[in-house]
XYZ file of N, CA and C in Angstrom:
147
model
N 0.845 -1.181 0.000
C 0.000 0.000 0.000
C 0.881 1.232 0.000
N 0.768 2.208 -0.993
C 1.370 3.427 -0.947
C 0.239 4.479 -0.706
N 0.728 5.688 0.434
C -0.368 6.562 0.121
C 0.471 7.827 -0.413
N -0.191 8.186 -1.148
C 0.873 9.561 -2.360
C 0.738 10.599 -1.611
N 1.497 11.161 -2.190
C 1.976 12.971 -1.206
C 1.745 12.890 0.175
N 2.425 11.863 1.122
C 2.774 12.020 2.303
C 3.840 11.607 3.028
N 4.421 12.095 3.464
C 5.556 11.843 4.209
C 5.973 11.520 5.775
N 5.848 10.512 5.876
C 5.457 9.902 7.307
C 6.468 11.037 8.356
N 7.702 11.095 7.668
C 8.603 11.173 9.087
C 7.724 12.569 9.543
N 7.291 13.455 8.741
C 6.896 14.672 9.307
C 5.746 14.702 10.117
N 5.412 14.063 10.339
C 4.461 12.950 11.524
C 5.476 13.572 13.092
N 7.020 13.265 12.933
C 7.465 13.088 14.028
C 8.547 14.075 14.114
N 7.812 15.299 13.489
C 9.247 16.632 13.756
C 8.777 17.245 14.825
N 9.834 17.364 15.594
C 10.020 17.910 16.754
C 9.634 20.033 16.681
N 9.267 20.236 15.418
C 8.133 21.838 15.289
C 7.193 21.869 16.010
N 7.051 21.079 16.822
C 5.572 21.678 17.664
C 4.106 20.423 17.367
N 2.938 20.814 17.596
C 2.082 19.528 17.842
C 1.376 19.720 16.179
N 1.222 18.728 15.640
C 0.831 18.373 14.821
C -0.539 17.325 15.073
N -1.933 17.622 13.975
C -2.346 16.902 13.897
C -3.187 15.898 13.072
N -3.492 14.803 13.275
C -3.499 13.814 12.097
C -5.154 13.621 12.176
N -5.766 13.569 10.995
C -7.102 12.967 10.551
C -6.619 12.398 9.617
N -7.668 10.993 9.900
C -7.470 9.695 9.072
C -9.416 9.232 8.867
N -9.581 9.217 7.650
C -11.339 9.242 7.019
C -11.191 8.308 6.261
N -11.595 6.448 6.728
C -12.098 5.909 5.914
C -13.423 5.425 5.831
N -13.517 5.218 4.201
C -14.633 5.010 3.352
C -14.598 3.462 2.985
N -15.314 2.945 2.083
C -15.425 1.772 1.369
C -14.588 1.594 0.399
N -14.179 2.966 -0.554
C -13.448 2.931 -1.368
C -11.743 3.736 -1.146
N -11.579 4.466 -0.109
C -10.545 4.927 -0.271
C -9.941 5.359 1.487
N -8.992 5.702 1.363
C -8.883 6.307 2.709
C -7.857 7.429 2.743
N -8.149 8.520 3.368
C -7.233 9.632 3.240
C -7.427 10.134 4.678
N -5.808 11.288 4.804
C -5.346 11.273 5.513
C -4.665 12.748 5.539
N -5.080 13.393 6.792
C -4.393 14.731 6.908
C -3.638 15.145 7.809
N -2.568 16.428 7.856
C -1.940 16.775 8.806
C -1.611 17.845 8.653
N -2.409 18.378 10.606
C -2.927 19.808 10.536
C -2.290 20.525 11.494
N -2.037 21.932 11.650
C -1.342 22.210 12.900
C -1.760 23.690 12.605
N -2.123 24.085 14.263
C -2.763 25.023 14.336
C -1.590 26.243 14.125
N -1.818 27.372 13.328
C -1.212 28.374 13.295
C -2.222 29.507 13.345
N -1.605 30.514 14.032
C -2.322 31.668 14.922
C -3.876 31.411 14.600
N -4.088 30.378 15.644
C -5.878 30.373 16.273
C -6.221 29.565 14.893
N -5.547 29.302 14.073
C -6.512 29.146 12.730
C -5.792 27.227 12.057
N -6.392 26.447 11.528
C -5.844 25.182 11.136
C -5.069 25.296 10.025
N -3.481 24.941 9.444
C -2.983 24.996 8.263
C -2.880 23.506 7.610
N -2.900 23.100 6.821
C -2.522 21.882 6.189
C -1.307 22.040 5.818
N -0.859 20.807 6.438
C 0.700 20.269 6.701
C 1.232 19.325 4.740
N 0.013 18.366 5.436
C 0.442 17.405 4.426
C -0.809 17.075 4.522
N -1.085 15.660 2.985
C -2.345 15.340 3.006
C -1.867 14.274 1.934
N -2.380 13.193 2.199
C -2.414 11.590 1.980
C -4.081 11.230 1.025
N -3.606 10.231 -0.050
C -4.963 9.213 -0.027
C -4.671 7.754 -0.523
N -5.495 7.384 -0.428
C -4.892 5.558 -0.925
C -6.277 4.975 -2.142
């Protein structure tokens, strides 16, 4: 299983808290990573399979 445009290690950088949503379906499953910057959510990275 590959999931495209994501990069695990950044899962585990020591920048501060990061966080992960993972949404599966029947057909697919994707995957985000979010981290709050001033009060507001940015997308880090973002996964699907």
């Amino acid at each position: 299983m590959e999931i495209r445009n994501f990069k695990i290690m950044s899962l585990f950088s020591s920048s501060g808290a990061s966080y992960l949503g993972v949404d599966f379906d029947l057909h697919s499953v994707k995957i985000v990573e979010l981290k709050n910057e001033k009060g507001r959510p940015r997308l880090i990275n973002y996964g699907y399979y």
